[in-house]
Amino acid sequence: MIKRHLEQMTKGQLVETLDGFLNKYLSPSFGALPKREVDLEVLEALVAIGYVDDEPKVYDLITNLRVTRSKARGLLYDRELRRLEEPDLNKLVVSAVTGATPHKDGDLFVLEVENPYALDHLRHLVQQSGHASDGSFSSSIIRLSLVAYADLVETILDDSQKDKVKAGLTKAGAPEKSFKGLLKGALKKLGAKVADEAGAEIAEGIGGYVGAILSDNAVAIAKKFGAIFDSKTKTKRV
């Protein structure tokens, strides 16, 4: 299977990949690189030839490298640790939160974030906002209160994005004026709709609502949340 990927590469790409690996292996001298670093360099070589996706999932590493889940998570964590700076981490969190389908569990929003480094940074952002995060049920799951979730979204969006979200929610009918007030009101309304029997379809597509906010698309936000803030729509209280 690796041979098939190699055959699809140009000679120049092959030379560049091999040159990069061998130079790293020879630094600072032959055999001095710790095994963990060698593993990571081999992983990067496999990414370069297309055998492993550039943004691999844990299960991809398990199946393609034939390693345990623990080993796969460790490789993914170490890879992200070495290649990402603070701004990139925030983008990784946005990507992880956008890609995760949130669920409601009582008053909590439940997210499954597979990337262990993104999850750790997400927890860090939540704690910086003065909130606790519950991850006791799974190493990849985080449970957040409405306020903690709203603070997280506020933290990972810049001012320009917040203005677009605010415009979209205001157009949808949100009554509050501050960004955080708008966001909390929107999430509370969404939670109430999910709790309502008539909100089954919304519950299945809740990720689309949160995704609209994180994409800072004012038109999509207004369209998504228009029905949520419709005064004619009856919802149960959470």
mmCIF file of C-alpha atoms in Angstrom, residues 128-231:
data_model
loop_
_atom_site.group_PDB
_atom_site.id
_atom_site.type_symbol
_atom_site.label_atom_id
_atom_site.label_comp_id
_atom_site.label_asym_id
_atom_site.label_seq_id
_atom_site.Cartn_x
_atom_site.Cartn_y
_atom_site.Cartn_z
ATOM 1 C CA GLN A 128 -8.772 30.777 31.884
ATOM 2 C CA SER A 129 -12.347 32.047 31.724
ATOM 3 C CA GLY A 130 -12.865 30.870 35.300
ATOM 4 C CA HIS A 131 -14.890 27.746 34.569
ATOM 5 C CA ALA A 132 -14.445 24.059 35.280
ATOM 6 C CA SER A 133 -14.740 21.445 32.553
ATOM 7 C CA ASP A 134 -15.988 17.941 33.183
ATOM 8 C CA GLY A 135 -14.152 15.240 31.235
ATOM 9 C CA SER A 136 -14.519 12.413 33.719
ATOM 10 C CA PHE A 137 -16.516 10.119 31.439
ATOM 11 C CA SER A 138 -14.083 9.984 28.531
ATOM 12 C CA SER A 139 -10.644 11.256 27.587
ATOM 13 C CA SER A 140 -12.114 12.840 24.453
ATOM 14 C CA ILE A 141 -15.301 14.361 25.911
ATOM 15 C CA ILE A 142 -15.736 17.741 27.556
ATOM 16 C CA ARG A 143 -18.925 18.923 29.289
ATOM 17 C CA LEU A 144 -19.551 22.654 29.616
ATOM 18 C CA SER A 145 -22.218 24.789 31.222
ATOM 19 C CA LEU A 146 -24.040 27.299 29.032
ATOM 20 C CA VAL A 147 -22.028 30.198 30.460
ATOM 21 C CA ALA A 148 -18.712 28.319 30.038
ATOM 22 C CA TYR A 149 -19.617 27.441 26.451
ATOM 23 C CA ALA A 150 -20.550 31.059 25.700
ATOM 24 C CA ASP A 151 -17.270 32.271 27.231
ATOM 25 C CA LEU A 152 -15.334 29.728 25.165
ATOM 26 C CA VAL A 153 -16.923 30.935 21.933
ATOM 27 C CA GLU A 154 -16.253 34.552 22.932
ATOM 28 C CA THR A 155 -12.596 33.673 23.614
ATOM 29 C CA ILE A 156 -11.897 31.993 20.274
ATOM 30 C CA LEU A 157 -13.575 34.634 18.086
ATOM 31 C CA ASP A 158 -11.881 37.923 17.249
ATOM 32 C CA ASP A 159 -13.652 41.312 17.332
ATOM 33 C CA SER A 160 -14.528 41.257 13.634
ATOM 34 C CA GLN A 161 -16.068 37.804 13.942
ATOM 35 C CA LYS A 162 -18.008 38.837 17.048
ATOM 36 C CA ASP A 163 -19.493 41.790 15.150
ATOM 37 C CA LYS A 164 -20.743 39.441 12.424
ATOM 38 C CA VAL A 165 -22.196 37.009 14.969
ATOM 39 C CA LYS A 166 -23.880 39.873 16.793
ATOM 40 C CA ALA A 167 -25.355 41.181 13.536
ATOM 41 C CA GLY A 168 -26.689 37.749 12.613
ATOM 42 C CA LEU A 169 -28.249 37.045 16.025
ATOM 43 C CA THR A 170 -29.766 40.541 16.202
ATOM 44 C CA LYS A 171 -31.316 40.036 12.771
ATOM 45 C CA ALA A 172 -32.640 36.678 13.956
ATOM 46 C CA GLY A 173 -34.485 38.451 16.769
ATOM 47 C CA ALA A 174 -32.151 38.146 19.758
ATOM 48 C CA PRO A 175 -33.117 40.805 22.342
ATOM 49 C CA GLU A 176 -29.811 41.377 24.169
ATOM 50 C CA LYS A 177 -27.344 44.073 23.116
ATOM 51 C CA SER A 178 -23.973 42.799 24.367
ATOM 52 C CA PHE A 179 -22.184 40.033 22.500
ATOM 53 C CA LYS A 180 -22.114 37.697 25.462
ATOM 54 C CA GLY A 181 -25.763 38.436 26.228
ATOM 55 C CA LEU A 182 -26.728 37.679 22.640
ATOM 56 C CA LEU A 183 -24.728 34.481 22.614
ATOM 57 C CA LYS A 184 -26.028 33.209 25.944
ATOM 58 C CA GLY A 185 -29.586 34.025 24.885
ATOM 59 C CA ALA A 186 -29.116 32.158 21.598
ATOM 60 C CA LEU A 187 -27.642 29.076 23.284
ATOM 61 C CA LYS A 188 -30.340 29.095 25.962
ATOM 62 C CA LYS A 189 -33.071 29.287 23.330
ATOM 63 C CA LEU A 190 -31.392 26.506 21.375
ATOM 64 C CA GLY A 191 -31.176 24.348 24.489
ATOM 65 C CA ALA A 192 -34.835 24.938 25.215
ATOM 66 C CA LYS A 193 -35.786 23.921 21.686
ATOM 67 C CA VAL A 194 -33.727 20.749 21.982
ATOM 68 C CA ALA A 195 -35.421 19.910 25.303
ATOM 69 C CA ASP A 196 -38.828 20.369 23.726
ATOM 70 C CA GLU A 197 -40.437 17.372 22.036
ATOM 71 C CA ALA A 198 -40.771 19.416 18.884
ATOM 72 C CA GLY A 199 -37.011 19.985 18.882
ATOM 73 C CA ALA A 200 -35.957 16.490 17.845
ATOM 74 C CA GLU A 201 -34.822 17.643 14.414
ATOM 75 C CA ILE A 202 -32.969 20.576 15.957
ATOM 76 C CA ALA A 203 -31.262 18.222 18.399
ATOM 77 C CA GLU A 204 -29.936 16.179 15.490
ATOM 78 C CA GLY A 205 -28.629 19.281 13.746
ATOM 79 C CA ILE A 206 -27.462 21.307 16.747
ATOM 80 C CA GLY A 207 -23.948 21.286 15.347
ATOM 81 C CA GLY A 208 -25.198 23.314 12.393
ATOM 82 C CA TYR A 209 -26.405 26.089 14.691
ATOM 83 C CA VAL A 210 -23.156 26.281 16.629
ATOM 84 C CA GLY A 211 -21.199 25.891 13.404
ATOM 85 C CA ALA A 212 -22.996 28.913 11.942
ATOM 86 C CA ILE A 213 -21.873 31.001 14.916
ATOM 87 C CA LEU A 214 -18.273 29.813 14.709
ATOM 88 C CA SER A 215 -18.192 30.440 10.962
ATOM 89 C CA ASP A 216 -19.160 34.085 11.753
ATOM 90 C CA ASN A 217 -21.517 34.110 8.751
ATOM 91 C CA ALA A 218 -24.185 36.689 9.647
ATOM 92 C CA VAL A 219 -26.593 35.522 6.931
ATOM 93 C CA ALA A 220 -26.330 31.847 7.965
ATOM 94 C CA ILE A 221 -26.721 32.778 11.638
ATOM 95 C CA ALA A 222 -29.832 34.849 10.977
ATOM 96 C CA LYS A 223 -31.302 32.059 8.873
ATOM 97 C CA LYS A 224 -30.522 29.333 11.427
ATOM 98 C CA PHE A 225 -31.628 31.188 14.533
ATOM 99 C CA GLY A 226 -34.594 33.014 12.977
ATOM 100 C CA ALA A 227 -36.987 30.219 13.956
ATOM 101 C CA ILE A 228 -35.353 29.868 17.382
ATOM 102 C CA PHE A 229 -36.186 33.474 18.276
ATOM 103 C CA ASP A 230 -39.598 33.408 16.597
ATOM 104 C CA SER A 231 -42.009 34.654 19.250
#
